[in-house]
CSV table of C-alpha atoms in Angstrom, one decimal:
chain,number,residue,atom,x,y,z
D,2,UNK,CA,120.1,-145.1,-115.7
D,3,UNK,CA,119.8,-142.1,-113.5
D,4,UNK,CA,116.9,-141.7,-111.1
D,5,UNK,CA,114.6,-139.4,-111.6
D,6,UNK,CA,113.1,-137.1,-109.2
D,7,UNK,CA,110.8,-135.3,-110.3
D,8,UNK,CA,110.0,-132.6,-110.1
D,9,UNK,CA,114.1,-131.7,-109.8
D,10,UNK,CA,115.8,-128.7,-111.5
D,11,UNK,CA,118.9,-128.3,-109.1
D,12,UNK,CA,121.6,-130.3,-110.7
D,13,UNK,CA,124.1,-127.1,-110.4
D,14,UNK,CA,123.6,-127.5,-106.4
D,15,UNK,CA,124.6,-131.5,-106.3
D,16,UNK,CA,128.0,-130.2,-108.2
D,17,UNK,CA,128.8,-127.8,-105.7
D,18,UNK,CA,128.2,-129.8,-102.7
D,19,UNK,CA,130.8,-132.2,-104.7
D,20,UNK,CA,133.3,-129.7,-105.0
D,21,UNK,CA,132.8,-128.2,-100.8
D,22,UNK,CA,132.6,-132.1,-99.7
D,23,UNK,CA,136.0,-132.7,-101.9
D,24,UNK,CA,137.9,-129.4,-100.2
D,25,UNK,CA,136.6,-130.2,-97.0
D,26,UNK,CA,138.3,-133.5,-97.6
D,27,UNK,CA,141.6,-132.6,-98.5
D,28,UNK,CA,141.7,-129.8,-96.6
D,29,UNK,CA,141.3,-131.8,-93.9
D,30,UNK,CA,144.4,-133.8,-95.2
D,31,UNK,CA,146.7,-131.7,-95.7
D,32,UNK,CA,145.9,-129.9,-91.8
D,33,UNK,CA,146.9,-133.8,-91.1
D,34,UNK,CA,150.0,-134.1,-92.8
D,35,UNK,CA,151.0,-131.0,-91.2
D,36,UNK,CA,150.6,-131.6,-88.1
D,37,UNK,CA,152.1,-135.1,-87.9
D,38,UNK,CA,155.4,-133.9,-89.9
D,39,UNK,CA,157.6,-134.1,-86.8
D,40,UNK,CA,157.2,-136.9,-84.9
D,41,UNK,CA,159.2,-138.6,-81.9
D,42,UNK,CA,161.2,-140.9,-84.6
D,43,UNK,CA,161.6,-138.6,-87.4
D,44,UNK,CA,164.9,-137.1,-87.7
D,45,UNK,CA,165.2,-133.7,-86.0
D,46,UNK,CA,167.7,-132.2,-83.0
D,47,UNK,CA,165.4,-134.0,-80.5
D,48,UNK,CA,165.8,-137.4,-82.2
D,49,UNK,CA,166.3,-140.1,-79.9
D,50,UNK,CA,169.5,-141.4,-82.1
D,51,UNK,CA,170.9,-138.0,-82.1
D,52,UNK,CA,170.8,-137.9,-78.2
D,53,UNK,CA,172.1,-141.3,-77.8
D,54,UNK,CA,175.1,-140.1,-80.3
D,55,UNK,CA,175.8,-137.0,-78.6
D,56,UNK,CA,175.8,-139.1,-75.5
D,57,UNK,CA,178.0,-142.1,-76.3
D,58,UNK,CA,180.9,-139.1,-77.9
D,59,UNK,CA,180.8,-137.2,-74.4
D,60,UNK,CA,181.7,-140.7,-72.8
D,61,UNK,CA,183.7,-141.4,-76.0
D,62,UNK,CA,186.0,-138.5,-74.9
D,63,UNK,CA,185.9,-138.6,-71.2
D,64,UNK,CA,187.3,-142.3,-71.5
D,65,UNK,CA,190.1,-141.7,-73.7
D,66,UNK,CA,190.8,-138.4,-72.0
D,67,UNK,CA,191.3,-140.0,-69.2
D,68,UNK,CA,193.1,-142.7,-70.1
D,69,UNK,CA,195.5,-141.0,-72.0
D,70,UNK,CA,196.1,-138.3,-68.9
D,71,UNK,CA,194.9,-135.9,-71.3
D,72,UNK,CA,191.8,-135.0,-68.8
D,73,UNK,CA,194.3,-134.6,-65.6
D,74,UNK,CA,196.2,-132.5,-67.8
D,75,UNK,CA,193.3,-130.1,-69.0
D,76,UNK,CA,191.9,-129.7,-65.2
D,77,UNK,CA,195.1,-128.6,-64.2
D,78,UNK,CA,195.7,-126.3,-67.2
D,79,UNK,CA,194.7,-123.5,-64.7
D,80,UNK,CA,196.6,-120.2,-63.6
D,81,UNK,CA,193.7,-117.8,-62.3
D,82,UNK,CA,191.0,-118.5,-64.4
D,83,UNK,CA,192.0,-121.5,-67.3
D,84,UNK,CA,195.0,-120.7,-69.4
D,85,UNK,CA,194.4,-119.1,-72.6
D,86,UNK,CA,190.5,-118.0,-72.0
D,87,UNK,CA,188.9,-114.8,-72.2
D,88,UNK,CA,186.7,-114.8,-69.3
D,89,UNK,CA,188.1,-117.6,-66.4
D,90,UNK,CA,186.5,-120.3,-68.7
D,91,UNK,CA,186.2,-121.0,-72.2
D,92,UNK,CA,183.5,-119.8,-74.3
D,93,UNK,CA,184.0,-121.9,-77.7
D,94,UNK,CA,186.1,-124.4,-78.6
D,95,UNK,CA,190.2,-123.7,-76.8
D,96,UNK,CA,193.0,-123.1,-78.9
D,97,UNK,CA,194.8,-125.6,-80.0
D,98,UNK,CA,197.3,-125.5,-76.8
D,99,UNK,CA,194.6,-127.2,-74.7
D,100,UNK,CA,195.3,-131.2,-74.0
D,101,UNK,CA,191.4,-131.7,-75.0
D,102,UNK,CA,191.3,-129.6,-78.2
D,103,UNK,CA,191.8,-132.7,-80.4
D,104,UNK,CA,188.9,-134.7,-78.7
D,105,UNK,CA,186.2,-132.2,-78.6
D,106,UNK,CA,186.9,-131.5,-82.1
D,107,UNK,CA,186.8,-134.5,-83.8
D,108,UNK,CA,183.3,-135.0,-81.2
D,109,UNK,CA,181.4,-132.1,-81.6
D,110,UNK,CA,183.5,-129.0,-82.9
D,111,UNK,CA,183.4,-130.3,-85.9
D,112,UNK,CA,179.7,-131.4,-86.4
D,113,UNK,CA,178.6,-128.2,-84.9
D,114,UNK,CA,176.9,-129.5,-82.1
D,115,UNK,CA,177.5,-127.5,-79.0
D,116,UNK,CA,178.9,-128.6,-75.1
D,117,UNK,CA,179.5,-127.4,-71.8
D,118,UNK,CA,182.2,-128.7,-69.9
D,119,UNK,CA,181.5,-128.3,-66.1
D,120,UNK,CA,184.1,-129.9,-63.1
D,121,UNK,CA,182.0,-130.2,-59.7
D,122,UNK,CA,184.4,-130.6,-56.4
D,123,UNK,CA,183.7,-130.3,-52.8
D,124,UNK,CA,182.7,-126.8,-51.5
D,125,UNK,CA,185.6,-125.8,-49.2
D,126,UNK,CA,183.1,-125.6,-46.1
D,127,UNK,CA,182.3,-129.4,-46.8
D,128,UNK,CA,178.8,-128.6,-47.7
D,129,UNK,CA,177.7,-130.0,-51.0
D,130,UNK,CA,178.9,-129.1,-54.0
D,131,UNK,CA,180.8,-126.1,-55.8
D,132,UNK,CA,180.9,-126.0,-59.5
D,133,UNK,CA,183.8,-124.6,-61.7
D,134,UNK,CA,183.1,-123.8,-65.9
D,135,UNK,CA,186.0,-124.6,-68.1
D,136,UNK,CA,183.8,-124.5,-71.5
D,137,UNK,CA,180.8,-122.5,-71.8
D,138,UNK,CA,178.8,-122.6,-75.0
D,139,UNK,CA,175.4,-121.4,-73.5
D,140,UNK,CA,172.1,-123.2,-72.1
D,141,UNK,CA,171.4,-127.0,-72.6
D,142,UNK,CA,168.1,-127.6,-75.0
D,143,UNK,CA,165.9,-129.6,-73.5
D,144,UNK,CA,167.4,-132.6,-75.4
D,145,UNK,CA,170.9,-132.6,-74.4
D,146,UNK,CA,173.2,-134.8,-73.5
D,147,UNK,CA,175.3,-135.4,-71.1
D,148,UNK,CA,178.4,-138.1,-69.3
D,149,UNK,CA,180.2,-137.4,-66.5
D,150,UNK,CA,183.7,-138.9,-64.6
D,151,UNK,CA,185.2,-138.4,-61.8
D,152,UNK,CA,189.1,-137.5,-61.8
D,153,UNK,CA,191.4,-137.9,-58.6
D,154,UNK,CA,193.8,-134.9,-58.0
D,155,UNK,CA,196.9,-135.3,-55.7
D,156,UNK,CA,199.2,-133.2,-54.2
D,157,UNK,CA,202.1,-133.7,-56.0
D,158,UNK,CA,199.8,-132.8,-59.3
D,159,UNK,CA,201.5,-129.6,-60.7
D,160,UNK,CA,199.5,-127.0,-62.8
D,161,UNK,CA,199.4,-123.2,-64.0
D,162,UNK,CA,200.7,-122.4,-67.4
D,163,UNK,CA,204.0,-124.0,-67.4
D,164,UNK,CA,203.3,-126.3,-64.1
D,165,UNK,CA,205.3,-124.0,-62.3
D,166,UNK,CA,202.7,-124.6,-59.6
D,167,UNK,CA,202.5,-127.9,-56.7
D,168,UNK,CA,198.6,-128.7,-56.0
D,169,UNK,CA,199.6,-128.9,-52.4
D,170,UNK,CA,201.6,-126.0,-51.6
D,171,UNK,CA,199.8,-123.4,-53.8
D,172,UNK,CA,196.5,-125.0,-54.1
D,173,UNK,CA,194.0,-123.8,-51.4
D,174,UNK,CA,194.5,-120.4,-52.8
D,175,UNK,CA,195.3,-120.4,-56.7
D,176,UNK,CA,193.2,-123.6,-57.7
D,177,UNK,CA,189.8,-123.8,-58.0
D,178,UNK,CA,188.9,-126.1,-56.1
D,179,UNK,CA,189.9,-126.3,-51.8
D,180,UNK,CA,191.8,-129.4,-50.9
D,181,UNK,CA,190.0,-132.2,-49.2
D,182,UNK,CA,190.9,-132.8,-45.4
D,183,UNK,CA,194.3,-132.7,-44.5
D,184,UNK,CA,195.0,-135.7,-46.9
D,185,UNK,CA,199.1,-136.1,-47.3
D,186,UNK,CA,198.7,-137.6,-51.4
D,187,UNK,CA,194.7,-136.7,-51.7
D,188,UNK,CA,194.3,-133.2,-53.0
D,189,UNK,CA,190.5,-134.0,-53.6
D,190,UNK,CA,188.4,-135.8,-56.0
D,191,UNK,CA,186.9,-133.8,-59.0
D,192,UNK,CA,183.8,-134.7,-61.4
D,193,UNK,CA,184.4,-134.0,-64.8
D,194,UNK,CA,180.7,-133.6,-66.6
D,195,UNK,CA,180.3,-132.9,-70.5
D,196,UNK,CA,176.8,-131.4,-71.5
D,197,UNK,CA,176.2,-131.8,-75.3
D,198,UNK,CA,173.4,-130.5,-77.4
D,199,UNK,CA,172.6,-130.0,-81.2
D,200,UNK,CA,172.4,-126.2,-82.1
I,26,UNK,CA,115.5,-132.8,-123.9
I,27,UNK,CA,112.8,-132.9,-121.4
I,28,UNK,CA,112.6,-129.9,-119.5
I,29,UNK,CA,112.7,-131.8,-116.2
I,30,UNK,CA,115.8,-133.2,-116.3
I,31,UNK,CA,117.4,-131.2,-113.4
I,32,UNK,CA,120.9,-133.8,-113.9
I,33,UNK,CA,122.7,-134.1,-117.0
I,34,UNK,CA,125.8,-136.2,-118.2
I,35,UNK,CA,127.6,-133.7,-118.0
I,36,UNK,CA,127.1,-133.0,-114.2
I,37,UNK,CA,127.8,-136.3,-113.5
I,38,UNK,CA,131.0,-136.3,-115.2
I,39,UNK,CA,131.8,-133.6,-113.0
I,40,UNK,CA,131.1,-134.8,-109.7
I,41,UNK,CA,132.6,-138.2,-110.8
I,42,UNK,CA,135.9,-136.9,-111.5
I,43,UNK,CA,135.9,-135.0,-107.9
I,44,UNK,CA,135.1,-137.8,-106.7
I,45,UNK,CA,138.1,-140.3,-107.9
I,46,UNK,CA,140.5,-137.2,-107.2
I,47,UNK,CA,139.5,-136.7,-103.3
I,48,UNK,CA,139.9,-141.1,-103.4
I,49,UNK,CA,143.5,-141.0,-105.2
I,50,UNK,CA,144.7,-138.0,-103.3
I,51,UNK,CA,143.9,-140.0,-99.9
I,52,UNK,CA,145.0,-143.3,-101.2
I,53,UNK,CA,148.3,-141.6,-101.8
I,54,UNK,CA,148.5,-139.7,-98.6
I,55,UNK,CA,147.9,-142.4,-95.9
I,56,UNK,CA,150.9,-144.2,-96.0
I,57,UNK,CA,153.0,-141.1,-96.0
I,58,UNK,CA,150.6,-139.8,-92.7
I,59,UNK,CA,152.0,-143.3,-91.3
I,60,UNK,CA,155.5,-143.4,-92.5
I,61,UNK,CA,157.1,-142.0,-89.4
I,62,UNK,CA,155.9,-144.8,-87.4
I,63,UNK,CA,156.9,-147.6,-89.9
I,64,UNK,CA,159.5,-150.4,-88.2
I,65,UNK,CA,162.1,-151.7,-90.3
I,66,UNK,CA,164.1,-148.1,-90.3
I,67,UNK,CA,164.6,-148.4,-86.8
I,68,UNK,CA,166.4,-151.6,-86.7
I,69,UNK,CA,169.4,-150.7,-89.1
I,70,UNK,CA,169.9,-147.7,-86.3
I,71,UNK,CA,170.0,-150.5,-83.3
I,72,UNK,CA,172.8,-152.6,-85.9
I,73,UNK,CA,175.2,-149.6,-86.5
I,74,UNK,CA,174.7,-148.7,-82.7
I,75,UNK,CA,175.8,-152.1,-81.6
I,76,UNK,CA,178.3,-152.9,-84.3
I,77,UNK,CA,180.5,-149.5,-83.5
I,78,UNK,CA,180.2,-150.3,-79.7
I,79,UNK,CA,181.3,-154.2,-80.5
I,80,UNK,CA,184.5,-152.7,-82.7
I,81,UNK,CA,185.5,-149.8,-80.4
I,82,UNK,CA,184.8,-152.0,-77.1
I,83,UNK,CA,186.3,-155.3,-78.2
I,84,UNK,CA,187.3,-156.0,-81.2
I,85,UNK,CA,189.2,-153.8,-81.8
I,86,UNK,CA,189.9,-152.0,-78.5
I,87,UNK,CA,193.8,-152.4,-76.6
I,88,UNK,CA,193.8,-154.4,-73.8
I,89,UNK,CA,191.9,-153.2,-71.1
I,90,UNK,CA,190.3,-149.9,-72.2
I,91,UNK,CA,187.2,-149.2,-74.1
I,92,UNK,CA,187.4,-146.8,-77.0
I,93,UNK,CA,191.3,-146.4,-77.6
I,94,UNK,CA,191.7,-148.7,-80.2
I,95,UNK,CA,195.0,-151.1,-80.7
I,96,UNK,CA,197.4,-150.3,-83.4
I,97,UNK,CA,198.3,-154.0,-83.8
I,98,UNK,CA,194.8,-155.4,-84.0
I,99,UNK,CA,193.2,-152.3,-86.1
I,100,UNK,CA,196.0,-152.6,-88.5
I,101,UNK,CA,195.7,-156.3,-89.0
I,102,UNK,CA,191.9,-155.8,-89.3
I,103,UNK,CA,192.4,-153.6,-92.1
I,104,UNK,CA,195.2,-154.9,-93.6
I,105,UNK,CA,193.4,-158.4,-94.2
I,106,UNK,CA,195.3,-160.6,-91.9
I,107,UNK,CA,194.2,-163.8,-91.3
I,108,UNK,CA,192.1,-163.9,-87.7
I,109,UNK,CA,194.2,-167.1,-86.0
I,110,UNK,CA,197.5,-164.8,-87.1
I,111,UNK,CA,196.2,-161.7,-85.5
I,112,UNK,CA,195.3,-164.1,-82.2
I,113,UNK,CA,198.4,-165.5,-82.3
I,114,UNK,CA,200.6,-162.4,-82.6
I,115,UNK,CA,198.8,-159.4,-80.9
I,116,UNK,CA,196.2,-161.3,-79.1
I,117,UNK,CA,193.3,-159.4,-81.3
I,118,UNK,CA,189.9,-160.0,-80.3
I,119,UNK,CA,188.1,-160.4,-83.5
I,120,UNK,CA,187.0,-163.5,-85.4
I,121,UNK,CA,186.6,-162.2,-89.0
I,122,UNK,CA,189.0,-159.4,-90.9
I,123,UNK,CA,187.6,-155.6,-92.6
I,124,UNK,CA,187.1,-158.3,-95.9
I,125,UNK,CA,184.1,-159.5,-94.0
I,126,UNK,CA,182.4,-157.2,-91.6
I,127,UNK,CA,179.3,-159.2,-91.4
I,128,UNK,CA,181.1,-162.4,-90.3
I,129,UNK,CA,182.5,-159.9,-87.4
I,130,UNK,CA,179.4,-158.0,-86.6
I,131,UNK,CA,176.8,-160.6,-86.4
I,132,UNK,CA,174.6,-159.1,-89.9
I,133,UNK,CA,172.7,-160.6,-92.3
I,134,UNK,CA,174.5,-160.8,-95.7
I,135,UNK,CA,171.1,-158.6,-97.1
I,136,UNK,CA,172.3,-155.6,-95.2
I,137,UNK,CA,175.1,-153.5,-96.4
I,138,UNK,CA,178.2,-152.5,-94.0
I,139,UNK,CA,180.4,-150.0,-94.7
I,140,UNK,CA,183.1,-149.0,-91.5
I,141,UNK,CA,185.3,-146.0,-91.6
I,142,UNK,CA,188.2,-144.6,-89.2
I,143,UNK,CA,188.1,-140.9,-90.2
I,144,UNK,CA,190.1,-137.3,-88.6
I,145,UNK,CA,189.2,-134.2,-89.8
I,146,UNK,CA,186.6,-135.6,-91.9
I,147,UNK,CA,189.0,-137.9,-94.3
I,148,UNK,CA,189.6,-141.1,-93.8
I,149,UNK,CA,193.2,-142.0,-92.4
I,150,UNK,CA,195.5,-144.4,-92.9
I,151,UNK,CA,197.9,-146.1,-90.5
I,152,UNK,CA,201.7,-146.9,-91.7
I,153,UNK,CA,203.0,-150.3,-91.4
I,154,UNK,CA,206.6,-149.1,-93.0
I,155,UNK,CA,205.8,-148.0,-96.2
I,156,UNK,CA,202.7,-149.4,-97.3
I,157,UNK,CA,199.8,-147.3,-96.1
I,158,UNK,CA,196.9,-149.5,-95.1
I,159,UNK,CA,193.4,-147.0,-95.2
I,160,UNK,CA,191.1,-147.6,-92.2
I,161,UNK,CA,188.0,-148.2,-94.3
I,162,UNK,CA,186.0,-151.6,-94.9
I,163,UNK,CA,182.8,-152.5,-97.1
I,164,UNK,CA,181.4,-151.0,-100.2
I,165,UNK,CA,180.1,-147.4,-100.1
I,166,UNK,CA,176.6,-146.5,-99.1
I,167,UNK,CA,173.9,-146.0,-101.6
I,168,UNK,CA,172.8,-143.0,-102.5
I,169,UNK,CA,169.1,-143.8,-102.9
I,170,UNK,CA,168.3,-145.9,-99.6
I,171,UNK,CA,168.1,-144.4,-96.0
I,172,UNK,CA,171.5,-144.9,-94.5
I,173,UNK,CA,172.0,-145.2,-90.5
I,174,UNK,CA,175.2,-144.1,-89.1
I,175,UNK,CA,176.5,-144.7,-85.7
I,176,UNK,CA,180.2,-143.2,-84.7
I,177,UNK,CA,182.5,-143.6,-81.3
I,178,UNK,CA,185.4,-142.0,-80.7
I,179,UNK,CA,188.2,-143.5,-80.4
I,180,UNK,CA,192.2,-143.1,-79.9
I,181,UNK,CA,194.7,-144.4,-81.6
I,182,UNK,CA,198.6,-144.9,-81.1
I,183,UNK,CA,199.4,-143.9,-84.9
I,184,UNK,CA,203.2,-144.3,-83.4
I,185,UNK,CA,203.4,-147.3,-81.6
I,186,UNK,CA,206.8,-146.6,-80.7
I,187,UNK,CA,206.3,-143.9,-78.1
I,188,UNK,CA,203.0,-144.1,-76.0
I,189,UNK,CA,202.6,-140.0,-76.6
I,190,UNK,CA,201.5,-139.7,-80.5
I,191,UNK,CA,197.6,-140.9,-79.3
I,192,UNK,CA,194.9,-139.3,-81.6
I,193,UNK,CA,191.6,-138.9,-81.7
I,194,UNK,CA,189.4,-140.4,-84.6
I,195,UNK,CA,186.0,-141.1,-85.5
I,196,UNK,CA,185.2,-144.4,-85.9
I,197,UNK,CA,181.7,-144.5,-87.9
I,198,UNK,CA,179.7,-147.6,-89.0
I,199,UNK,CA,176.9,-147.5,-91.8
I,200,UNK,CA,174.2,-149.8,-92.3
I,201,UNK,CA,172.0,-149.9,-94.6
């Protein structure tokens, strides 16, 4: 049955090349399966679905937001600085006062993924863009998120704390953002832009 | 025993068994090296993705607007109302009631559906005078299989009354 070379005395050799070629082998396996565990479709915070989810609930809430006058009523929730925050802009979800509370909530609060919520207007030489913060939770990863609207302020639009405020009188110096031209109803047009990211 | 028999039985037992262990422990590795990349998974993710747009954007969306739901036509969806009714009455846009989500959504009978309308976490229920009707449709999910969710979210007038008691809720299809 077994062939015989002769002269041949080095069985004990031939059993430890089994064993090295066998580790060598699943070594070599295992360094695989390592390697390999995260891939672009397994489930991690840079999963494709998970962007597309956080993406769709930042549009999600814009849209209803603004349908609901809830987003009007959230940019103009501002006296020096938006009502109610520590720092001229929120750093974690606002109290429950704010018109938005219930939507970013129920969209990320809640599933503790994290958001910024920026409002770009026209600088007030006319050049480009300025950019207000109203929520701050820190840098965007790499993998975030994000939907953006644009929301048209006039100047009848009242805000401050208790709208004691009128866009067009008291505007160019206590809101944010400079009005637009010498518009009579126009105060100027605003762009609204959620960033959302998992922690 | 001859003295020049270098490779015994016993060594070849030995190397034998390494042998069909390193060929096992491969066999049994591969398709776990390859699983990420199966398709199949990926298709019940595409099915919820679609099916919550289609509820939130039409079927059961007001008039108009994307992602604020109708109290008429989400009621009647839930409630079990007949689809021609629902037409007829509130103008509702879907073809099939929460008794048969497949027939709305466009899925095979094989896969299973399950559609929630949740706040908070729970599932809510919406108030048709006195009898609650809860905003959920389909078996629940399994607990062994690999479950894809998909969620919008969406406003609803709990009060239909006054136009100021809007709310936000989760809407959140499963497929499996």
């Amino acid at each position: 049955m077994f062939v015989e070379h002769l002269p041949d005395d080095r069985g004990q050799a031939h059993t430890l090349e089994a064993f090295t070629a066998a580790l060598l082998l699943v070594a070599g396996l295992v360094f695989a399966t390592q390697a390999t565990a995260v891939t672009p479709l397994s489930a991690s915070t840079s999963n494709q679905h998970v962007e597309n989810q956080a993406a769709i609930a930042a549009q999600d809430v814009l849209t209803t937001a603004e349908a609901s006058g809830e987003l009007r009523a959230a940019l103009l929730y501002y006296d020096d600085g938006f009502v109610g925050a520590d720092d001229e802009y929120y750093t974690g979800l606002p109290n429950a006062s704010h018109p938005l509370h219930g939507q970013l909530r129920e969209a990320f609060d809640n599933r503790r993924i994290a958001f910024d919520v920026d409002v770009y207007y026209p600088a007030a030489d006319g050049e480009g863009l300025d950019r207000t913060r109203m929520i701050d939770m820190g840098s965007p990863s790499d993998n975030a998120a994000t939907a953006s609207t644009r929301v048209a302020l006039y100047g009848d639009d009242r805000f401050g704390d208790s709208d004691q405020y009128v866009l067009a009188d008291d505007g160019p110096g206590g809101y944010f953002a400079a009005p637009v031209g010498a518009g009579d109803t126009l105060y100027t047009v605003v762009e609204v832009r959620i960033t959302a990211w998992q922690m | 025993m001859s003295a020049d028999r270098a490779q015994t039985v016993l060594d070849f037992v030995v190397g034998m068994s390494v042998f069909l262990v390193a060929v096992g422990f491969t066999f049994a590795f591969v398709p776990s090296l390859l699983e990420p990349y199966a398709v199949g998974e990926g298709a019940t993710v595409i099915v919820a993705e679609r099916g919550a747009a289609r509820l939130a954007e039409s079927s059961l969306a007001a008039a108009g607007s994307t992602a604020t739901l109708s109290h008429a036509c989400t009621l009647a969806f839930f409630d079990g109302t007949d689809p021609a009714t629902a037409a007829a009455e509130s103008g509702c846009d879907w073809t099939a009631n929460g008794d048969d989500l497949h027939a709305e959504l466009g899925v095979d009978d094989f896969r299973g559906l399950n559609l929630t309308v949740t706040r908070n976490g729970t599932v809510r229920t919406l108030d048709p005078g006195g009898a609650n009707v809860t905003m959920r449709a389909g078996p629940a999910p399994p607990r062994d299989r690999s479950v894809a969710a998909a969620s919008r979210i969406v406003a609803i007038d709990v009060d239909p009354e006054d136009d100021v008691g809007r709310e936000t809720h989760r809407l959140t299809l499963r497929v499996w």
